[in-house]
Amino acid sequence: MQKKTISQRLEKVAAFVPAGSRLLDVGSDHAYLPIYLMQQGRIEAALAAEVVEGPFQSAQKNVAEHGLSQQIEVRLADGLAAFEAEDQIDTIVIAGMGGRLIADILDNGRAKLGPVSRLILQPNNREDELRSWLSEQGFMLVAEELLEEAGKFYEILVAEAGRQLLTEQEKRFGPCLLREASAVFQAKWQKELSKLEKALAQIPEEKEQERSAISQKIKQIKEVLHVRK
Ligand code: SAM
């Protein structure tokens, strides 16, 4: 059977899935991630969950075409409603959605997260809101990764049960990413800084509130990048 290749973004997400996991992939439009991990023999069981009929069908089709219908179950379901205690899910991936939507999905299914040992989250935006939710709900970030693919930056947040209070700076930039301050991190925030500076230059002086909000964001980035003026 053909080996599944996946994007660098999904490969990095996959790298955080512990060996032998019982995985739930929420928003699994093509089921690429569970197919990839199952083909590599790295997971024991997988549920691919999709809330929209079209992507659900394409996930089912892909799983069948890869001969994995016995190992990967595709369910039409909203968020964490996709699994029950008897599925013994221990690892959840939610990738490729907005940070607020990921936080909402987790919040709606909060009561089911007790037995889950690891959350691997890849928000496309609003990473700060997701980090706030995790910290407020008793999760700590055990790892973070930032990557660039096809000109876009992606953050991956890996959380496990534990207490972690985050500063506003850590919520925005990520505690692990801040510590590491990699070249990709510098590039991401330098790009964001240039964007915000251009936006600020377009806003008339009289729109003080708008200017001050953007100036504040610029200041935070400069602090992190150690830019002096
Ligand atoms: N996870 C894949 C990835 O990272 O490449 C697919 C990302 S795709 C942009 C987001 C998918 O999440 C869509 O197919 C969408 O229908 C699905 N989705 C959004 N909200 C969902 C929810 N509450 N429950 C299950 N799936 C959801």
Coordinates of N, CA and C and ligand atoms in Angstrom, one line a residue:
M1 N 0.8 -1.2 0.0 CA 0.0 0.0 0.0 C 0.9 1.3 0.0
Q2 N 0.4 2.3 -0.7 CA 1.2 3.5 -0.9 C 1.5 4.2 0.5
K3 N 2.7 4.6 0.7 CA 3.1 5.3 2.0 C 2.6 6.7 1.9
K4 N 1.9 7.1 2.9 CA 1.4 8.5 3.0 C 2.6 9.5 3.3
T5 N 2.6 10.5 2.5 CA 3.6 11.6 2.8 C 2.7 12.8 3.3
I6 N 3.2 13.5 4.2 CA 2.4 14.7 4.7 C 3.3 15.9 4.8
S7 N 2.6 17.1 5.0 CA 3.3 18.3 5.0 C 4.3 18.3 6.2
Q8 N 5.3 19.2 6.1 CA 6.3 19.4 7.2 C 5.5 19.7 8.5
R9 N 4.5 20.6 8.3 CA 3.7 21.0 9.5 C 3.1 19.8 10.2
L10 N 2.5 18.9 9.5 CA 1.9 17.7 10.1 C 2.9 16.7 10.6
E11 N 4.1 16.7 9.9 CA 5.2 15.8 10.3 C 5.6 16.2 11.7
K12 N 5.7 17.5 11.9 CA 6.2 18.0 13.2 C 5.1 17.7 14.3
V13 N 3.9 17.9 13.9 CA 2.8 17.5 14.9 C 2.9 16.0 15.2
A14 N 3.1 15.2 14.2 CA 3.2 13.7 14.4 C 4.3 13.4 15.3
A15 N 5.4 14.1 15.2 CA 6.6 13.8 16.0 C 6.3 13.9 17.5
F16 N 5.3 14.6 17.9 CA 4.9 14.8 19.3 C 4.0 13.7 19.8
V17 N 3.5 12.9 18.9 CA 2.6 11.8 19.3 C 3.4 10.7 20.0
P18 N 3.2 10.4 21.2 CA 4.0 9.3 21.9 C 3.7 7.9 21.2
A19 N 4.8 7.1 21.2 CA 4.7 5.8 20.6 C 3.6 5.0 21.3
G20 N 2.8 4.3 20.6 CA 1.8 3.4 21.2 C 0.5 4.1 21.6
S21 N 0.4 5.4 21.2 CA -0.8 6.2 21.6 C -2.1 5.6 21.0
R22 N -3.1 6.0 21.7 CA -4.5 5.8 21.2 C -5.0 7.2 20.9
L23 N -5.0 7.5 19.6 CA -5.1 8.9 19.1 C -6.5 9.3 18.7
L24 N -6.8 10.5 19.1 CA -8.0 11.2 18.5 C -7.5 12.4 17.7
D25 N -7.8 12.4 16.4 CA -7.4 13.6 15.6 C -8.7 14.3 15.2
V26 N -8.9 15.5 15.9 CA -10.1 16.3 15.7 C -9.9 17.3 14.5
G27 N -10.9 17.2 13.6 CA -10.8 18.0 12.4 C -9.8 17.4 11.4
S28 N -10.2 16.1 11.1 CA -9.3 15.2 10.3 C -9.8 15.1 8.9
D29 N -9.7 16.2 8.2 CA -10.4 16.3 6.9 C -10.0 15.2 5.9
H30 N -8.7 14.9 5.9 CA -8.3 13.8 4.9 C -7.8 12.6 5.7
A31 N -7.8 12.7 7.0 CA -7.2 11.6 7.9 C -5.8 11.4 7.6
Y32 N -5.1 12.3 7.1 CA -3.6 12.2 6.7 C -2.8 11.8 7.9
L33 N -3.0 12.5 9.0 CA -2.2 12.3 10.2 C -2.3 10.9 10.8
P34 N -3.5 10.4 11.0 CA -3.7 9.0 11.5 C -3.2 8.0 10.5
I35 N -3.4 8.2 9.3 CA -2.9 7.3 8.2 C -1.4 7.2 8.3
Y36 N -0.7 8.3 8.3 CA 0.7 8.4 8.4 C 1.3 7.7 9.6
L37 N 0.7 8.0 10.8 CA 1.2 7.4 12.0 C 1.0 5.9 12.1
M38 N -0.2 5.5 11.6 CA -0.5 4.1 11.6 C 0.4 3.3 10.7
Q39 N 0.6 3.9 9.5 CA 1.5 3.2 8.5 C 2.9 3.0 9.1
Q40 N 3.3 4.0 9.9 CA 4.7 3.9 10.6 C 4.7 3.0 11.8
G41 N 3.5 2.5 12.2 CA 3.4 1.6 13.3 C 3.6 2.3 14.6
R42 N 3.4 3.6 14.6 CA 3.7 4.4 15.8 C 2.5 4.6 16.8
I43 N 1.3 4.2 16.3 CA 0.2 4.3 17.2 C -0.6 3.0 17.3
E44 N -1.3 2.8 18.4 CA -2.0 1.6 18.6 C -3.4 1.6 18.0
A45 N -4.1 2.8 18.1 CA -5.4 2.9 17.6 C -5.7 4.4 17.2
A46 N -6.6 4.6 16.3 CA -6.9 6.0 16.0 C -8.4 6.3 15.6
L47 N -8.8 7.4 16.1 CA -10.1 7.9 15.7 C -9.9 9.2 14.9
A48 N -10.5 9.3 13.7 CA -10.4 10.5 12.9 C -11.8 11.2 13.0
A49 N -11.9 12.4 13.5 CA -13.2 13.0 13.7 C -13.3 14.2 12.8
E50 N -14.5 14.3 12.2 CA -14.8 15.5 11.3 C -16.3 15.9 11.5
V51 N -16.5 17.2 11.6 CA -17.8 17.7 11.8 C -18.6 18.0 10.5
V52 N -17.8 18.1 9.4 CA -18.5 18.4 8.1 C -18.5 17.2 7.3
E53 N -19.7 17.0 6.6 CA -19.9 15.7 5.9 C -18.9 15.5 4.7
G54 N -18.6 16.5 3.9 CA -17.7 16.3 2.8 C -16.3 15.9 3.3
P55 N -15.6 16.6 4.2 CA -14.3 16.1 4.7 C -14.4 14.8 5.4
F56 N -15.5 14.5 6.0 CA -15.7 13.2 6.7 C -15.7 12.1 5.7
Q57 N -16.4 12.3 4.6 CA -16.4 11.3 3.5 C -15.0 11.1 2.9
S58 N -14.3 12.3 2.7 CA -12.9 12.1 2.1 C -12.0 11.4 3.1
A59 N -12.2 11.7 4.4 CA -11.3 10.9 5.4 C -11.6 9.4 5.3
Q60 N -12.9 9.1 5.2 CA -13.3 7.7 5.1 C -12.7 7.0 3.9
K61 N -12.8 7.7 2.8 CA -12.3 7.2 1.5 C -10.8 7.0 1.6
N62 N -10.1 8.0 2.1 CA -8.6 7.8 2.2 C -8.2 6.7 3.1
V63 N -8.9 6.5 4.2 CA -8.6 5.5 5.2 C -8.8 4.1 4.5
A64 N -9.9 4.0 3.7 CA -10.2 2.7 3.0 C -9.2 2.5 1.9
E65 N -8.8 3.5 1.2 CA -7.8 3.4 0.1 C -6.5 2.9 0.6
H66 N -6.2 3.3 1.8 CA -4.9 2.9 2.4 C -5.0 1.6 3.1
G67 N -6.2 0.9 3.1 CA -6.3 -0.4 3.7 C -6.3 -0.3 5.2
L68 N -6.8 0.8 5.8 CA -6.6 0.9 7.2 C -8.0 1.0 8.0
S69 N -9.1 0.6 7.3 CA -10.4 0.8 7.9 C -10.5 0.0 9.2
Q70 N -9.7 -1.1 9.4 CA -9.8 -1.8 10.6 C -9.1 -1.1 11.8
Q71 N -8.1 -0.3 11.4 CA -7.3 0.3 12.5 C -7.7 1.8 12.8
I72 N -8.3 2.5 11.8 CA -8.6 3.9 12.0 C -10.1 4.0 11.8
E73 N -10.8 4.5 12.8 CA -12.3 4.7 12.7 C -12.5 6.2 12.4
V74 N -13.3 6.4 11.4 CA -13.6 7.8 11.1 C -15.0 8.1 11.6
R75 N -15.2 9.2 12.4 CA -16.5 9.5 13.0 C -16.9 10.9 12.6
L76 N -18.2 11.0 12.3 CA -18.8 12.3 12.0 C -19.2 12.9 13.3
A77 N -18.5 13.8 13.9 CA -18.8 14.3 15.2 C -18.2 15.7 15.4
D78 N -18.8 16.4 16.4 CA -18.3 17.7 16.7 C -17.3 17.7 17.9
G79 N -16.1 18.0 17.6 CA -15.1 18.1 18.6 C -14.9 16.8 19.4
L80 N -14.9 17.0 20.7 CA -14.6 15.9 21.6 C -15.8 15.0 21.8
A81 N -16.9 15.3 21.2 CA -18.1 14.4 21.2 C -17.7 13.1 20.5
A82 N -16.6 13.2 19.7 CA -16.2 12.0 18.9 C -15.8 10.8 19.7
F83 N -15.4 11.0 21.0 CA -14.9 9.8 21.7 C -15.6 9.6 23.0
E84 N -15.6 8.3 23.5 CA -16.2 8.0 24.8 C -15.1 7.3 25.6
A85 N -15.4 7.1 26.9 CA -14.3 6.6 27.8 C -13.8 5.2 27.3
E86 N -14.7 4.4 26.7 CA -14.3 3.0 26.2 C -13.3 3.1 25.1
D87 N -13.2 4.2 24.4 CA -12.2 4.4 23.3 C -10.8 4.5 23.9
Q88 N -10.7 4.8 25.2 CA -9.4 4.9 25.9 C -8.4 5.8 25.1
I89 N -8.9 6.9 24.7 CA -8.0 7.9 24.0 C -7.0 8.5 25.0
D90 N -5.8 8.5 24.7 CA -4.8 9.1 25.6 C -4.1 10.3 24.9
T91 N -4.2 10.5 23.6 CA -3.6 11.6 23.0 C -4.6 12.3 22.0
I92 N -4.6 13.6 22.1 CA -5.6 14.3 21.2 C -4.8 15.3 20.4
V93 N -5.0 15.3 19.0 CA -4.4 16.3 18.2 C -5.6 17.2 17.6
I94 N -5.4 18.5 17.7 CA -6.3 19.4 17.0 C -5.4 20.4 16.3
A95 N -5.4 20.3 15.0 CA -4.5 21.1 14.1 C -5.2 21.8 13.0
G96 N -4.6 22.9 12.6 CA -5.0 23.6 11.4 C -6.3 24.5 11.6
M97 N -6.5 24.9 12.8 CA -7.7 25.7 13.1 C -7.3 26.9 13.9
G98 N -8.2 27.9 14.0 CA -7.9 29.1 14.8 C -7.8 28.7 16.3
G99 N -6.9 29.5 17.0 CA -6.7 29.2 18.4 C -7.9 29.3 19.3
R100 N -8.8 30.2 18.9 CA -10.0 30.3 19.7 C -11.0 29.1 19.5
L101 N -11.0 28.6 18.2 CA -11.9 27.5 18.0 C -11.3 26.2 18.7
I102 N -10.0 26.1 18.7 CA -9.4 24.9 19.4 C -9.7 25.0 20.9
A103 N -9.6 26.2 21.5 CA -9.9 26.4 22.9 C -11.4 26.1 23.1
D104 N -12.3 26.5 22.2 CA -13.7 26.2 22.4 C -14.0 24.7 22.3
I105 N -13.3 24.0 21.4 CA -13.5 22.6 21.3 C -13.1 21.9 22.6
L106 N -11.9 22.3 23.1 CA -11.5 21.7 24.4 C -12.4 22.1 25.5
D107 N -12.9 23.3 25.6 CA -13.7 23.8 26.6 C -15.1 23.0 26.6
N108 N -15.6 22.8 25.5 CA -16.9 22.1 25.4 C -16.8 20.6 25.8
G109 N -15.6 20.1 25.7 CA -15.4 18.7 26.1 C -14.5 18.5 27.3
R110 N -14.4 19.6 28.1 CA -13.4 19.6 29.2 C -13.5 18.4 30.1
A111 N -14.8 18.0 30.4 CA -15.1 17.0 31.4 C -14.5 15.6 30.9
K112 N -14.2 15.5 29.6 CA -13.7 14.2 29.1 C -12.2 14.2 29.0
L113 N -11.5 15.2 29.4 CA -10.1 15.3 29.2 C -9.3 14.6 30.4
G114 N -9.9 14.2 31.4 CA -9.2 13.7 32.6 C -8.2 12.6 32.2
P115 N -8.7 11.5 31.5 CA -7.8 10.4 31.2 C -6.8 10.7 30.1
V116 N -6.9 11.8 29.4 CA -6.1 12.1 28.3 C -4.7 12.7 28.8
S117 N -3.6 12.1 28.3 CA -2.4 12.5 28.9 C -1.7 13.6 28.1
R118 N -2.0 13.7 26.8 CA -1.3 14.7 26.0 C -2.2 15.4 25.0
L119 N -2.1 16.7 24.9 CA -2.8 17.5 23.8 C -1.8 18.0 22.9
I120 N -1.9 17.8 21.6 CA -1.0 18.4 20.7 C -1.8 19.3 19.8
L121 N -1.5 20.6 19.9 CA -2.4 21.6 19.3 C -1.6 22.5 18.3
Q122 N -2.2 22.7 17.1 CA -1.5 23.6 16.2 C -2.5 24.6 15.7
P123 N -2.5 25.7 16.5 CA -3.4 26.8 16.1 C -2.8 27.7 14.9
N124 N -3.7 28.1 14.1 CA -3.2 29.0 12.9 C -3.1 30.4 13.4
N125 N -3.8 30.8 14.5 CA -3.7 32.2 15.0 C -4.2 32.2 16.4
R126 N -4.2 33.4 17.1 CA -4.7 33.5 18.5 C -4.1 32.5 19.4
E127 N -2.8 32.3 19.2 CA -2.1 31.3 20.1 C -2.2 31.8 21.6
D128 N -2.2 33.1 21.8 CA -2.2 33.6 23.2 C -3.5 33.2 23.9
E129 N -4.6 33.2 23.1 CA -5.9 32.8 23.8 C -5.9 31.3 24.1
L130 N -5.3 30.5 23.3 CA -5.2 29.1 23.6 C -4.3 28.8 24.8
R131 N -3.2 29.5 24.8 CA -2.3 29.3 26.0 C -3.0 29.8 27.3
S132 N -3.8 30.8 27.2 CA -4.5 31.3 28.4 C -5.5 30.2 28.9
W133 N -6.2 29.6 27.9 CA -7.2 28.5 28.3 C -6.4 27.4 28.9
L134 N -5.3 27.0 28.3 CA -4.6 25.8 28.9 C -4.2 26.1 30.3
S135 N -3.6 27.3 30.5 CA -3.1 27.6 31.8 C -4.2 27.7 32.9
E136 N -5.4 28.3 32.5 CA -6.5 28.4 33.4 C -7.1 27.0 33.7
Q137 N -7.0 26.1 32.8 CA -7.6 24.8 32.9 C -6.7 23.7 33.5
G138 N -5.5 24.1 34.0 CA -4.7 23.1 34.6 C -3.8 22.3 33.7
F139 N -3.4 22.9 32.6 CA -2.5 22.3 31.7 C -1.2 23.1 31.6
M140 N -0.1 22.3 31.4 CA 1.2 23.1 31.2 C 1.8 22.7 29.9
L141 N 2.5 23.6 29.4 CA 3.2 23.4 28.1 C 4.5 22.7 28.3
V142 N 4.5 21.4 27.7 CA 5.7 20.6 27.9 C 6.7 20.8 26.8
A143 N 6.2 21.3 25.7 CA 7.0 21.6 24.5 C 6.3 22.5 23.6
E144 N 7.0 23.3 22.8 CA 6.4 24.1 21.7 C 7.4 24.0 20.5
E145 N 6.8 24.2 19.4 CA 7.7 24.2 18.2 C 7.1 25.3 17.2
L146 N 8.0 26.0 16.6 CA 7.6 27.0 15.6 C 8.3 26.6 14.3
L147 N 7.5 26.5 13.2 CA 8.2 26.2 11.9 C 7.6 27.1 10.8
E148 N 8.4 27.2 9.8 CA 8.0 28.0 8.6 C 7.8 27.0 7.4
E149 N 6.7 27.1 6.8 CA 6.5 26.2 5.6 C 5.7 27.1 4.6
A150 N 6.3 27.1 3.4 CA 5.7 27.8 2.3 C 5.3 29.3 2.7
G151 N 6.3 29.9 3.3 CA 6.1 31.3 3.7 C 5.2 31.6 4.9
K152 N 4.7 30.5 5.5 CA 3.8 30.7 6.7 C 4.4 30.2 7.9
F153 N 4.1 30.8 9.0 CA 4.7 30.3 10.3 C 3.6 29.5 11.1
Y154 N 4.0 28.4 11.7 CA 3.0 27.6 12.4 C 3.6 27.3 13.8
E155 N 2.7 27.5 14.8 CA 3.2 27.1 16.2 C 2.5 25.8 16.6
I156 N 3.2 25.0 17.3 CA 2.7 23.7 17.8 C 2.8 23.7 19.3
L157 N 1.7 23.5 20.0 CA 1.7 23.6 21.5 C 1.5 22.2 22.0
V158 N 2.3 21.7 22.9 CA 2.1 20.3 23.4 C 1.9 20.5 24.9
A159 N 0.7 20.1 25.4 CA 0.3 20.3 26.8 C -0.1 19.0 27.5
E160 N 0.3 19.0 28.8 CA -0.1 17.9 29.6 C -0.6 18.5 30.9
A161 N -1.3 17.6 31.7 CA -1.9 18.1 33.0 C -0.7 18.6 33.9
G162 N -1.0 19.8 34.5 CA 0.0 20.4 35.4 C -0.3 21.9 35.6
R163 N 0.3 22.4 36.6 CA 0.0 23.8 36.9 C 1.1 24.7 36.3
Q164 N 0.7 25.7 35.6 CA 1.7 26.6 34.9 C 1.0 28.0 34.8
L165 N 1.6 29.0 35.5 CA 1.1 30.3 35.4 C 1.9 31.0 34.3
L166 N 1.3 31.7 33.4 CA 2.0 32.3 32.3 C 1.9 33.8 32.4
T167 N 3.0 34.5 32.1 CA 2.9 36.0 32.0 C 2.2 36.3 30.7
E168 N 1.9 37.6 30.5 CA 1.3 38.0 29.3 C 2.2 37.8 28.1
Q169 N 3.5 38.1 28.4 CA 4.5 37.9 27.3 C 4.6 36.4 26.9
E170 N 4.6 35.5 27.9 CA 4.6 34.1 27.6 C 3.4 33.6 26.9
K171 N 2.2 34.2 27.2 CA 1.0 33.8 26.5 C 1.1 34.2 25.0
R172 N 1.7 35.3 24.7 CA 1.8 35.8 23.4 C 2.9 35.1 22.6
F173 N 4.0 34.9 23.2 CA 5.2 34.4 22.4 C 5.5 32.9 22.7
G174 N 4.9 32.4 23.8 CA 5.2 31.0 24.1 C 6.3 30.8 25.0
P175 N 6.2 30.2 26.2 CA 7.3 30.1 27.2 C 8.5 29.4 26.6
C176 N 8.2 28.2 25.9 CA 9.4 27.4 25.4 C 10.0 28.2 24.2
L177 N 9.1 28.7 23.4 CA 9.7 29.4 22.2 C 10.5 30.6 22.6
L178 N 10.0 31.3 23.6 CA 10.8 32.5 24.1 C 12.2 32.1 24.6
R179 N 12.2 31.0 25.4 CA 13.5 30.5 25.9 C 14.4 30.1 24.8
E180 N 13.9 29.5 23.8 CA 14.7 29.0 22.7 C 15.2 30.1 21.8
A181 N 14.3 31.1 21.5 CA 14.5 32.2 20.6 C 15.3 31.8 19.4
S182 N 14.7 30.9 18.7 CA 15.4 30.3 17.5 C 15.4 31.3 16.3
A183 N 16.1 31.0 15.3 CA 16.2 31.9 14.1 C 14.8 32.0 13.5
V184 N 14.0 30.9 13.5 CA 12.6 31.0 13.0 C 11.8 31.9 13.8
F185 N 12.0 31.9 15.1 CA 11.2 32.8 16.0 C 11.6 34.2 15.7
Q186 N 12.8 34.5 15.5 CA 13.3 35.9 15.2 C 12.6 36.3 13.9
A187 N 12.6 35.4 12.9 CA 12.1 35.7 11.6 C 10.6 36.0 11.7
K188 N 9.9 35.2 12.4 CA 8.4 35.3 12.6 C 8.1 36.7 13.2
W189 N 8.7 37.0 14.3 CA 8.4 38.3 15.0 C 8.9 39.5 14.3
Q190 N 10.0 39.3 13.5 CA 10.5 40.5 12.7 C 9.5 40.8 11.6
K191 N 9.0 39.8 11.0 CA 8.0 39.9 10.0 C 6.7 40.6 10.5
E192 N 6.3 40.2 11.7 CA 5.1 40.7 12.3 C 5.4 42.2 12.7
L193 N 6.6 42.5 13.2 CA 7.0 43.8 13.5 C 6.9 44.8 12.3
S194 N 7.4 44.3 11.2 CA 7.4 45.2 10.0 C 5.9 45.4 9.6
K195 N 5.1 44.4 9.7 CA 3.7 44.5 9.3 C 3.0 45.5 10.1
L196 N 3.3 45.5 11.4 CA 2.6 46.4 12.4 C 3.1 47.8 12.2
E197 N 4.4 47.9 11.9 CA 5.0 49.3 11.7 C 4.3 49.9 10.5
K198 N 4.2 49.1 9.4 CA 3.5 49.6 8.2 C 2.1 50.0 8.5
A199 N 1.4 49.2 9.3 CA 0.0 49.5 9.6 C -0.1 50.8 10.4
L200 N 0.8 50.9 11.3 CA 0.8 52.1 12.2 C 1.0 53.4 11.4
A201 N 1.9 53.3 10.4 CA 2.2 54.5 9.5 C 0.9 54.9 8.7
Q202 N 0.0 54.0 8.5 CA -1.2 54.3 7.8 C -2.3 54.9 8.6
I203 N -2.2 54.9 9.9 CA -3.3 55.3 10.8 C -3.1 56.8 11.2
P204 N -4.1 57.6 10.9 CA -4.0 59.0 11.2 C -3.8 59.3 12.7
E205 N -3.1 60.4 13.0 CA -2.7 60.8 14.3 C -3.9 60.8 15.3
E206 N -5.1 61.3 14.7 CA -6.3 61.5 15.6 C -6.9 60.2 16.1
K207 N -6.6 59.1 15.4 CA -7.1 57.8 15.9 C -6.2 57.2 16.9
E208 N -6.2 57.9 18.1 CA -5.3 57.6 19.1 C -5.3 56.2 19.7
Q209 N -6.6 55.8 19.9 CA -6.8 54.5 20.5 C -6.2 53.4 19.7
E210 N -6.5 53.5 18.4 CA -6.1 52.5 17.4 C -4.5 52.4 17.4
R211 N -4.0 53.6 17.3 CA -2.5 53.8 17.3 C -1.9 53.2 18.5
S212 N -2.5 53.5 19.6 CA -1.9 53.0 20.9 C -1.9 51.5 21.0
A213 N -3.0 50.9 20.5 CA -3.1 49.4 20.6 C -1.9 48.8 19.7
I214 N -1.7 49.4 18.5 CA -0.7 48.8 17.7 C 0.7 49.1 18.2
S215 N 0.8 50.3 18.8 CA 2.2 50.7 19.4 C 2.5 49.7 20.5
Q216 N 1.5 49.4 21.3 CA 1.7 48.5 22.4 C 2.3 47.1 21.9
K217 N 1.6 46.6 20.8 CA 2.0 45.3 20.3 C 3.5 45.4 19.7
I218 N 3.8 46.6 19.1 CA 5.1 46.8 18.6 C 6.2 46.8 19.7
K219 N 5.8 47.4 20.8 CA 6.7 47.5 21.9 C 7.0 46.1 22.5
Q220 N 5.9 45.3 22.6 CA 6.1 43.9 23.1 C 7.1 43.1 22.2
I221 N 6.9 43.3 20.9 CA 7.8 42.5 20.0 C 9.2 43.0 20.1
K222 N 9.4 44.3 20.2 CA 10.7 44.8 20.3 C 11.4 44.4 21.6
E223 N 10.7 44.3 22.7 CA 11.2 43.8 23.9 C 11.8 42.4 23.7
V224 N 11.0 41.6 23.0 CA 11.4 40.2 22.9 C 12.6 40.0 21.9
L225 N 12.6 40.9 20.9 CA 13.7 40.8 19.9 C 14.9 41.7 20.3
H226 N 14.7 42.3 21.4 CA 15.8 43.2 22.0 C 16.2 44.3 21.0
V227 N 15.1 44.9 20.3 CA 15.4 46.0 19.5 C 15.3 47.3 20.3
R228 N 16.3 48.2 20.2 CA 16.4 49.2 21.1 C 15.4 50.4 21.0
K229 N 15.1 50.8 19.7 CA 14.2 52.0 19.6 C 12.9 51.6 19.0
Ligands
SAM1 N1 -6.3 18.8 10.9 C1 -6.0 19.0 9.5 C2 -4.7 19.7 9.3 O1 -4.2 20.2 10.2 O2 -4.3 19.7 8.1 C3 -7.2 19.7 8.8 C4 -7.3 21.1 9.1 S1 -8.7 21.8 8.3 C5 -8.2 23.4 7.9 C6 -9.8 22.0 9.7 C7 -10.9 20.9 9.7 O3 -11.5 20.9 11.0 C8 -12.0 21.1 8.7 O4 -12.1 20.0 7.9 C9 -13.2 21.3 9.6 O5 -14.4 20.8 9.0 C10 -12.8 20.6 10.9 N2 -13.5 21.1 12.1 C11 -13.7 22.4 12.5 N3 -14.4 22.4 13.6 C12 -14.5 21.1 14.0 C13 -15.1 20.5 15.2 N4 -15.7 21.2 16.1 N5 -15.1 19.1 15.2 C14 -14.5 18.4 14.3 N6 -14.0 18.9 13.2 C15 -14.0 20.3 13.0

